[in-house]
PDB file of C-alpha atoms in Angstrom:
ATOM      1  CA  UNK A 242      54.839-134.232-153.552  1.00 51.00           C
ATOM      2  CA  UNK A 243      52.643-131.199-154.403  1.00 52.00           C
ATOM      3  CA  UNK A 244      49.125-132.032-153.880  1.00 59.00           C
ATOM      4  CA  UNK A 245      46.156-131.349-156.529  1.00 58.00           C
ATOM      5  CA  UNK A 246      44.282-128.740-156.378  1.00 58.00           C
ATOM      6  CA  UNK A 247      41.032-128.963-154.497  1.00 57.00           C
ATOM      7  CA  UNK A 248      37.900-129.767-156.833  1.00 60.00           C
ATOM      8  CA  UNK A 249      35.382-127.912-156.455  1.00 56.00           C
ATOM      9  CA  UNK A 250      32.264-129.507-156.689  1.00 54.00           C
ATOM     10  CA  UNK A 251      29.690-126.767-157.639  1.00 56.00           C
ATOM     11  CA  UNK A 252      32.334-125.441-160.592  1.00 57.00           C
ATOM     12  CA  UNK A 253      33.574-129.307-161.844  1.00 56.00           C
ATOM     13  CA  UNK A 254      37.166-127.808-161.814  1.00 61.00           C
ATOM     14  CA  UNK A 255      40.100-127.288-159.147  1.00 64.00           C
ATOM     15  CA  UNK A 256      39.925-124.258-157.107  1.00 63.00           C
ATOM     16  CA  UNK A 257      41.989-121.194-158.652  1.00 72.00           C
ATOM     17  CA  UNK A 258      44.953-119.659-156.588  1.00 71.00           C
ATOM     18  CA  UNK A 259      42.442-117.083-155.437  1.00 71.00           C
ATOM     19  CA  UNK A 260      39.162-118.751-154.925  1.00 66.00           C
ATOM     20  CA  UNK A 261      42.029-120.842-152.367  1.00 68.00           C
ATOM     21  CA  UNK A 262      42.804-117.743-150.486  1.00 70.00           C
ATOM     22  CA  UNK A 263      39.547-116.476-150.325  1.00 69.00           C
ATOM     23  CA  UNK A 264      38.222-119.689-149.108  1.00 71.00           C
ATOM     24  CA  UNK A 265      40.668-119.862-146.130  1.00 71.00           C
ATOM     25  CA  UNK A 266      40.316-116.400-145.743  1.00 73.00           C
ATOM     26  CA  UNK A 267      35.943-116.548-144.960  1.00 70.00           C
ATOM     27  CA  UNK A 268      36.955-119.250-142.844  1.00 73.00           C
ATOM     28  CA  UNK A 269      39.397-117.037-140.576  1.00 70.00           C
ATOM     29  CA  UNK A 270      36.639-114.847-140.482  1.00 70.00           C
ATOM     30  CA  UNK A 271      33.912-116.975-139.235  1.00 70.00           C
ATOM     31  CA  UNK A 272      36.120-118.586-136.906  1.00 64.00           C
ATOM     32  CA  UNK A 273      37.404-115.648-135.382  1.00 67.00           C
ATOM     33  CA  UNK A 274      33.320-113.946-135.201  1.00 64.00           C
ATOM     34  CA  UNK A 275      32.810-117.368-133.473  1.00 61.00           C
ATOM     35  CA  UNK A 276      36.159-116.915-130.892  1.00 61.00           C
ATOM     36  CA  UNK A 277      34.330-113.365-130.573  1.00 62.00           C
ATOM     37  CA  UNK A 278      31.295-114.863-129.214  1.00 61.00           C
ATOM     38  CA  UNK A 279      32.581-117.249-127.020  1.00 69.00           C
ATOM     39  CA  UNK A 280      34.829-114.772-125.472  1.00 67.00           C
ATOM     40  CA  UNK A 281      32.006-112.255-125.402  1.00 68.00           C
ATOM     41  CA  UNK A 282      29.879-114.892-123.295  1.00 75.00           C
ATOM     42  CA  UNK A 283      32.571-116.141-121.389  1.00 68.00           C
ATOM     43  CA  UNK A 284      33.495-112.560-120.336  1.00 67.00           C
ATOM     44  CA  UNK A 285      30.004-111.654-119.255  1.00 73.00           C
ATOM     45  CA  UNK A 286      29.827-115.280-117.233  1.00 76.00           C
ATOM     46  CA  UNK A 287      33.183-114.215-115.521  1.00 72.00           C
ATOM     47  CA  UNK A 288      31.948-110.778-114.881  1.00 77.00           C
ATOM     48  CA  UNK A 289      28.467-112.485-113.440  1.00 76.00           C
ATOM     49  CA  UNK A 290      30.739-114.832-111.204  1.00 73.00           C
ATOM     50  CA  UNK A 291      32.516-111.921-109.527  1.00 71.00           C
ATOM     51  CA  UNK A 292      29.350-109.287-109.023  1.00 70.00           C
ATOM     52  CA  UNK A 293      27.808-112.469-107.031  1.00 75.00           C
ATOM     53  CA  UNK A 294      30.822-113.311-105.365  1.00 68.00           C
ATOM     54  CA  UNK A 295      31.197-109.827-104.476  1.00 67.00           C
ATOM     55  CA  UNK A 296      27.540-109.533-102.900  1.00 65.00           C
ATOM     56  CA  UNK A 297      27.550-113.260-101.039  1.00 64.00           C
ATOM     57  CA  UNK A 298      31.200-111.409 -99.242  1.00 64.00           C
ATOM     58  CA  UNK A 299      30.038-108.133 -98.380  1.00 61.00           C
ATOM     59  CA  UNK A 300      28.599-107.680 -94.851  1.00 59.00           C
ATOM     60  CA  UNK A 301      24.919-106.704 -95.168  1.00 57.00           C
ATOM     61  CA  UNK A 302      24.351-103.235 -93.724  1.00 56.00           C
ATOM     62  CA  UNK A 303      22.381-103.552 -90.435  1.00 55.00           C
ATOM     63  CA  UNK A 304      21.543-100.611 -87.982  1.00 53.00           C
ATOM     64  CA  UNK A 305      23.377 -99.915 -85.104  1.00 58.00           C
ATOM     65  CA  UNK A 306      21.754-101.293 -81.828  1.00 60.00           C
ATOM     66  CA  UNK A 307      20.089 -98.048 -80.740  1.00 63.00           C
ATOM     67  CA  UNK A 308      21.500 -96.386 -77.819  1.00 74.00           C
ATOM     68  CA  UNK A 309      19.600 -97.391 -74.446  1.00 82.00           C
ATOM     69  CA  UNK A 310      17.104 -94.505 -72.954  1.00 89.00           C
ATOM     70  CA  UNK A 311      18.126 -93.504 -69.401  1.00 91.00           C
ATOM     71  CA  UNK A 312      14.927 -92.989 -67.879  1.00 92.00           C
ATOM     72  CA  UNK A 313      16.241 -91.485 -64.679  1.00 92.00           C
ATOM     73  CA  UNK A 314      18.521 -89.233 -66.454  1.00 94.00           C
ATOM     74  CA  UNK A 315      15.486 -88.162 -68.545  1.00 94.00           C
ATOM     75  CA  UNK A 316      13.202 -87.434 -65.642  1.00 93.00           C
ATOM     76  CA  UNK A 317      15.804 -85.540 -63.811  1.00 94.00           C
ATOM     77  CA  UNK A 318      15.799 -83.374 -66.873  1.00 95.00           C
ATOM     78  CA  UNK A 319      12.495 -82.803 -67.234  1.00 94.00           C
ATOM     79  CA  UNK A 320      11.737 -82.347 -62.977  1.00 94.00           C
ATOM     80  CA  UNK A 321      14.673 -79.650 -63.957  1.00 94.00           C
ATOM     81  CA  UNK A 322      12.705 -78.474 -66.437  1.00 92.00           C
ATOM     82  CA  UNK A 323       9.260 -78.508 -64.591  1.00 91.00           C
ATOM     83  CA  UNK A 324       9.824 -77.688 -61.366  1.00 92.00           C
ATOM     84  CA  UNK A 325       8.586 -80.723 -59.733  1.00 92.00           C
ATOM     85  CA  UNK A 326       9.394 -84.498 -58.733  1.00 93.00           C
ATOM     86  CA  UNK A 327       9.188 -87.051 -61.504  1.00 95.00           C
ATOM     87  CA  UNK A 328       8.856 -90.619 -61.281  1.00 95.00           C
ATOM     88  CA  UNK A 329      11.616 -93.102 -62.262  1.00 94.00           C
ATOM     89  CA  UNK A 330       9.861 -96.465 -62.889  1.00 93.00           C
ATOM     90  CA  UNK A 331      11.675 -99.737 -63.517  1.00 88.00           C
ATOM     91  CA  UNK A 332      11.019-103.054 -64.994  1.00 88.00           C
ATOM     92  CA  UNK A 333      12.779-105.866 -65.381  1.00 84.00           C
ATOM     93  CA  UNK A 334      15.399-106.775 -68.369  1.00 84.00           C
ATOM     94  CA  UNK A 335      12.492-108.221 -70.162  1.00 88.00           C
ATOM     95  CA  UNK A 336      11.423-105.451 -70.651  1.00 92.00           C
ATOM     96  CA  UNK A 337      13.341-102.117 -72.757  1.00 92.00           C
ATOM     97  CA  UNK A 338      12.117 -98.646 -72.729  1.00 94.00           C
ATOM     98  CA  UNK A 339      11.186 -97.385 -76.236  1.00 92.00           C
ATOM     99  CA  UNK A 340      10.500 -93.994 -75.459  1.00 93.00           C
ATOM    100  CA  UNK A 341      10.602 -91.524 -72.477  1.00 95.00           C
ATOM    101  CA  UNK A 342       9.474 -87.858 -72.029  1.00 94.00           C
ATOM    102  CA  UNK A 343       6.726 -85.375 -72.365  1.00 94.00           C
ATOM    103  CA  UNK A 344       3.398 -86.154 -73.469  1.00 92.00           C
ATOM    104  CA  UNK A 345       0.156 -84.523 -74.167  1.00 88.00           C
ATOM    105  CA  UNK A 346      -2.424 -87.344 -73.408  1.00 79.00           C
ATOM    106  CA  UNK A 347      -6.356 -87.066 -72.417  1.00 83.00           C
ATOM    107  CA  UNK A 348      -5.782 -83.047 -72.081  1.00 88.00           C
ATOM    108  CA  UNK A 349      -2.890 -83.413 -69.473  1.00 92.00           C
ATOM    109  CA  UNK A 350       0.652 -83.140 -69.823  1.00 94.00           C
ATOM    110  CA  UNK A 351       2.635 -86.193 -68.705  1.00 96.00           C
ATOM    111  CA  UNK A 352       6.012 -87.920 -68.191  1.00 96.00           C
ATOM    112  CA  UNK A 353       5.705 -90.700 -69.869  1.00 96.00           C
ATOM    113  CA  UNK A 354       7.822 -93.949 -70.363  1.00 96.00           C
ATOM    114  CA  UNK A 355       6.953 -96.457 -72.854  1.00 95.00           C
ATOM    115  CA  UNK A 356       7.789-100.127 -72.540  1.00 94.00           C
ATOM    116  CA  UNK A 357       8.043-102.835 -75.080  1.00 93.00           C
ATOM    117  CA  UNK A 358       9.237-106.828 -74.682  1.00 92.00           C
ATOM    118  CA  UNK A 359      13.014-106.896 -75.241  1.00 86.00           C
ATOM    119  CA  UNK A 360      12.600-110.417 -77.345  1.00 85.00           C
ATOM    120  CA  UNK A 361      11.453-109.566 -80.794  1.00 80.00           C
ATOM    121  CA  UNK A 362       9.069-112.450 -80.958  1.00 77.00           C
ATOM    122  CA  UNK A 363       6.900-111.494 -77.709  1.00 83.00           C
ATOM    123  CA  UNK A 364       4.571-108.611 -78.470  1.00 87.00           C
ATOM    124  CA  UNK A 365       3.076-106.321 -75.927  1.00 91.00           C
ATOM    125  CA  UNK A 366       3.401-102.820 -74.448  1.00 94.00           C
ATOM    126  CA  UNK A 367       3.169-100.826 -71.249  1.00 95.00           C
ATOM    127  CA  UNK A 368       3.355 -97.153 -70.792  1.00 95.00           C
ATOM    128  CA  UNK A 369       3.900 -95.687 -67.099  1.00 96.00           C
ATOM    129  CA  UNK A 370       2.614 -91.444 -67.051  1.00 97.00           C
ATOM    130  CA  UNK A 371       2.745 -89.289 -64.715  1.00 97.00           C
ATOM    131  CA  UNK A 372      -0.037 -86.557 -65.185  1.00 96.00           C
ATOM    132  CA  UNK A 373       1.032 -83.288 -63.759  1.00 96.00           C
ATOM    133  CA  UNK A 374      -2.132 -82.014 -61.591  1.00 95.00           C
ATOM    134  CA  UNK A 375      -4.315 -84.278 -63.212  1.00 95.00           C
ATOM    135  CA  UNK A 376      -8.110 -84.036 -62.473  1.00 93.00           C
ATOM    136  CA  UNK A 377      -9.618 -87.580 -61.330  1.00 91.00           C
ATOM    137  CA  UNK A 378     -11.237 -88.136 -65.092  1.00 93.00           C
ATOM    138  CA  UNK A 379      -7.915 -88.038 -66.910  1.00 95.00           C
ATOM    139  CA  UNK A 380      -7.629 -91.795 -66.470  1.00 95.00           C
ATOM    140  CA  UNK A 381     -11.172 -92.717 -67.840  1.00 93.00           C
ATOM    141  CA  UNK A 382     -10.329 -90.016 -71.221  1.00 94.00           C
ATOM    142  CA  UNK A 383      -6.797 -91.494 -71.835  1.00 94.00           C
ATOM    143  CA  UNK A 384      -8.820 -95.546 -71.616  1.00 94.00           C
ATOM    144  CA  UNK A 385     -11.395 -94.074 -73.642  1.00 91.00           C
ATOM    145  CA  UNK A 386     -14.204 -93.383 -71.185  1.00 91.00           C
ATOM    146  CA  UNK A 387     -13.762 -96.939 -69.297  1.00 91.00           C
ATOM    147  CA  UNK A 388     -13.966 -97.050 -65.462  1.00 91.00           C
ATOM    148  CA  UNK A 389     -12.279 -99.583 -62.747  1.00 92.00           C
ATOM    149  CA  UNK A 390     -13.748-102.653 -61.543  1.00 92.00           C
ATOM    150  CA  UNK A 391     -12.242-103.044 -58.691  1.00 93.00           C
ATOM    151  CA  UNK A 392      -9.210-101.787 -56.502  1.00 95.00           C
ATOM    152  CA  UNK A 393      -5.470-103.606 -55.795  1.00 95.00           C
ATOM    153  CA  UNK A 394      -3.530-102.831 -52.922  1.00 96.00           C
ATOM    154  CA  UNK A 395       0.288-103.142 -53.698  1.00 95.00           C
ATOM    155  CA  UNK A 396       3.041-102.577 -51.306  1.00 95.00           C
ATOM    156  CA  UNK A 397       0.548-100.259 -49.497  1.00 95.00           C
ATOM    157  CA  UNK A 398      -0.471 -98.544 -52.390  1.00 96.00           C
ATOM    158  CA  UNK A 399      -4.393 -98.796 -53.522  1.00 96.00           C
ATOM    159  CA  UNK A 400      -4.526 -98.880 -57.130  1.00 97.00           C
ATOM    160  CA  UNK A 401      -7.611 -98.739 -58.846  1.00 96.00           C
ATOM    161  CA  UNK A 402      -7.740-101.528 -61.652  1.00 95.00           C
ATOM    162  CA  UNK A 403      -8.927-101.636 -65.523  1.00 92.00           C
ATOM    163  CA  UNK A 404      -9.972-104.619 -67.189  1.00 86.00           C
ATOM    164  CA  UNK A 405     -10.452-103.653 -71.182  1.00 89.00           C
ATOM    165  CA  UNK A 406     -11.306-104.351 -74.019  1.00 88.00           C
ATOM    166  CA  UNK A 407      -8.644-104.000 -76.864  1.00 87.00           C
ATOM    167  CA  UNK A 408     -11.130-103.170 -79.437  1.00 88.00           C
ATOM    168  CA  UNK A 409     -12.469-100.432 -78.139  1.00 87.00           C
ATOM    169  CA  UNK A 410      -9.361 -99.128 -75.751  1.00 87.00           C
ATOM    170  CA  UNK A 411      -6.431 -99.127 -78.948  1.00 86.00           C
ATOM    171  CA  UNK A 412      -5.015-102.562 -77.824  1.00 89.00           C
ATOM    172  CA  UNK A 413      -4.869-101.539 -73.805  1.00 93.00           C
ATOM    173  CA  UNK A 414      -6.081-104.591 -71.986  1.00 92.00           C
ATOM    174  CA  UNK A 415      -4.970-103.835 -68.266  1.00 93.00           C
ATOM    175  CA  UNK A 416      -4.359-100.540 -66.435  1.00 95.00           C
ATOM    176  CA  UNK A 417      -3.551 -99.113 -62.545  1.00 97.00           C
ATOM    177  CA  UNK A 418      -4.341 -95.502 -61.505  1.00 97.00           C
ATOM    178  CA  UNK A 419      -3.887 -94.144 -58.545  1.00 97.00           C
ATOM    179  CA  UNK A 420      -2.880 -90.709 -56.968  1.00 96.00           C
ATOM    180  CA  UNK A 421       0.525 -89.380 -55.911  1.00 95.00           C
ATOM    181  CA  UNK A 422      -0.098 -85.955 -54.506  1.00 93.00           C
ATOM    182  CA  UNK A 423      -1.855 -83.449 -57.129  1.00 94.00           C
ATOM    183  CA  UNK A 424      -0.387 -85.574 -59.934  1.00 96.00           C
ATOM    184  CA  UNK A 425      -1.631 -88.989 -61.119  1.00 96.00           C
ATOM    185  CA  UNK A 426       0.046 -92.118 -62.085  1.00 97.00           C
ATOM    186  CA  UNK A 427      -1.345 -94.357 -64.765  1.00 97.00           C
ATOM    187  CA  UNK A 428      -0.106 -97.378 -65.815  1.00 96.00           C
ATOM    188  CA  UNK A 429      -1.236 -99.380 -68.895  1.00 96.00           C
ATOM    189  CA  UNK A 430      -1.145-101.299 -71.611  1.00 94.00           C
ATOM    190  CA  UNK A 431      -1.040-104.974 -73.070  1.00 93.00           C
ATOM    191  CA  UNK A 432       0.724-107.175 -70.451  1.00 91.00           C
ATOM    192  CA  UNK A 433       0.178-109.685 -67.970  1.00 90.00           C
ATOM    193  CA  UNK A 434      -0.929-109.007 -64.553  1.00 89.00           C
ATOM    194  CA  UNK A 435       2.700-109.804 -63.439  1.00 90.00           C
ATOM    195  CA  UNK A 436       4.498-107.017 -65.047  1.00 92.00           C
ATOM    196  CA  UNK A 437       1.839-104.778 -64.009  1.00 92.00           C
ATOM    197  CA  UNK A 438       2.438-105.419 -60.629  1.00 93.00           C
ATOM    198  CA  UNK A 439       6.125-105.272 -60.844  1.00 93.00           C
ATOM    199  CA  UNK A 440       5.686-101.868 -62.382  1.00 94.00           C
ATOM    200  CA  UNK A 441       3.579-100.467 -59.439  1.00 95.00           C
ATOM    201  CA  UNK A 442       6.271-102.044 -56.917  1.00 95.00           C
ATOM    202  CA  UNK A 443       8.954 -99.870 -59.017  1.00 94.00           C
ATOM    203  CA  UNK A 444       7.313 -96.366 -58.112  1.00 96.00           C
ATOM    204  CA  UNK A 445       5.799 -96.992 -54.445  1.00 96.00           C
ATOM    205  CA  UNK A 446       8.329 -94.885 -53.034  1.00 95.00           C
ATOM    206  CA  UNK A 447       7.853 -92.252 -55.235  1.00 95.00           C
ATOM    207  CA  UNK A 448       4.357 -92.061 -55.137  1.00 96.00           C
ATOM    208  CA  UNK A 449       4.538 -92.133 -51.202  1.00 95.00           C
ATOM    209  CA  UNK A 450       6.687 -89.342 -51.363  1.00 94.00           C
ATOM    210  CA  UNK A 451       4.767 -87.427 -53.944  1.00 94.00           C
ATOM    211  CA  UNK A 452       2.061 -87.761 -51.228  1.00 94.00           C
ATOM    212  CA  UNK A 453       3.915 -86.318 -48.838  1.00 93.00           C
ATOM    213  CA  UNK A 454       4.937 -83.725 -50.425  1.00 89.00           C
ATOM    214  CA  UNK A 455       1.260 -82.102 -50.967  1.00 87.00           C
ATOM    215  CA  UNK A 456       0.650 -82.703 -47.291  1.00 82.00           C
TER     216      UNK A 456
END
């Protein structure tokens, strides 16, 4: 059975063949701008969904661990280089060696090896230099005028020892000096008393035989 046409209200009569197909037609039309937008957002979610999944799986780019410093090799270059003996010290795996080499400090040119903890969360420093033919006020100009209270002998070796003041001395609490033939090896920094000592053990030999060698 056919079924009446559809009244339409705002006219009081049935819906003509057209106004039908133009009816269903508009609502095609909003239904498929609607489809539009929910496949719009849902495209954009999915797309969201995949740039963070894509972020949370890729490896975050760290540096490489940087290569250790061989501080003998280094000094062997630059004795090569200078024509004289350089000292090798050594500390204990506590310890890594930021830096080694040349450096101009207090007017003298020294080999110098810089320490730092090996555990990021410990802070502290110590740097070991060798002055070549240092005069005996190098060590008071690189600690910032300060002089030694007293003197430490260690494995035979009289030091004479710094007590600082960070403030003044750029963070350098401690410090040994002592000479090794016409050179002069200072050691200092922020560390405990411990490490300092372990440091001086590390180059007794070589400062004996630096000694020796100006005899």
């Amino acid at each position: 059975m056919s079924r009446e046409p559809r009244i339409v209200a705002e006219l009081g009569r049935p819906e003509t063949p057209q106004e039908t197909a133009d009816r269903k037609a508009e609502s095609s039309r909003i239904y498929r701008s609607s489809q539009n937008v929910r496949n719009l957002i849902a495209a954009l979610l999915a797309t969201l969904a995949v740039v963070i999944v894509i972020i949370a799986a890729v490896p975050r780019g760290t540096p490489p661990p940087r290569e250790a410093i061989d501080v003998a090799a280094v000094a062997e270059g630059v004795a090569a280089s200078e024509g004289r003996t350089v000292i090798t010290p050594e500390m204990s795996d506590g310890w890594i060696v930021n830096r080694a080499g040349i450096e101009g400090n207090g007017g003298v040119r020294a080999f110098t090896v810089v320490y730092a903890p090996s555990q990021e969360d410990e802070r502290g420093f110590l740097r070991v230099a060798q002055g070549f033919d240092a005069d005996e006020s190098w060590p008071a100009r690189v600690l910032s005028g300060s002089a030694p209270q007293d003197t430490v002998t260690i494995d035979g070796i009289t030091w004479e020892r710094y007590e600082l003041d960070p403030d003044r001395t750029g963070n350098i609490s401690v410090a040994l000096a002592t000479d090794a033939g016409t050179d002069t090896v200072l050691i200092y920094g922020a560390a405990g008393e411990t490490a300092l000592e372990e440091t001086a053990r590390s180059v007794t030999d070589q400062i004996t035989a630096l000694r020796q060698e100006a005899e």
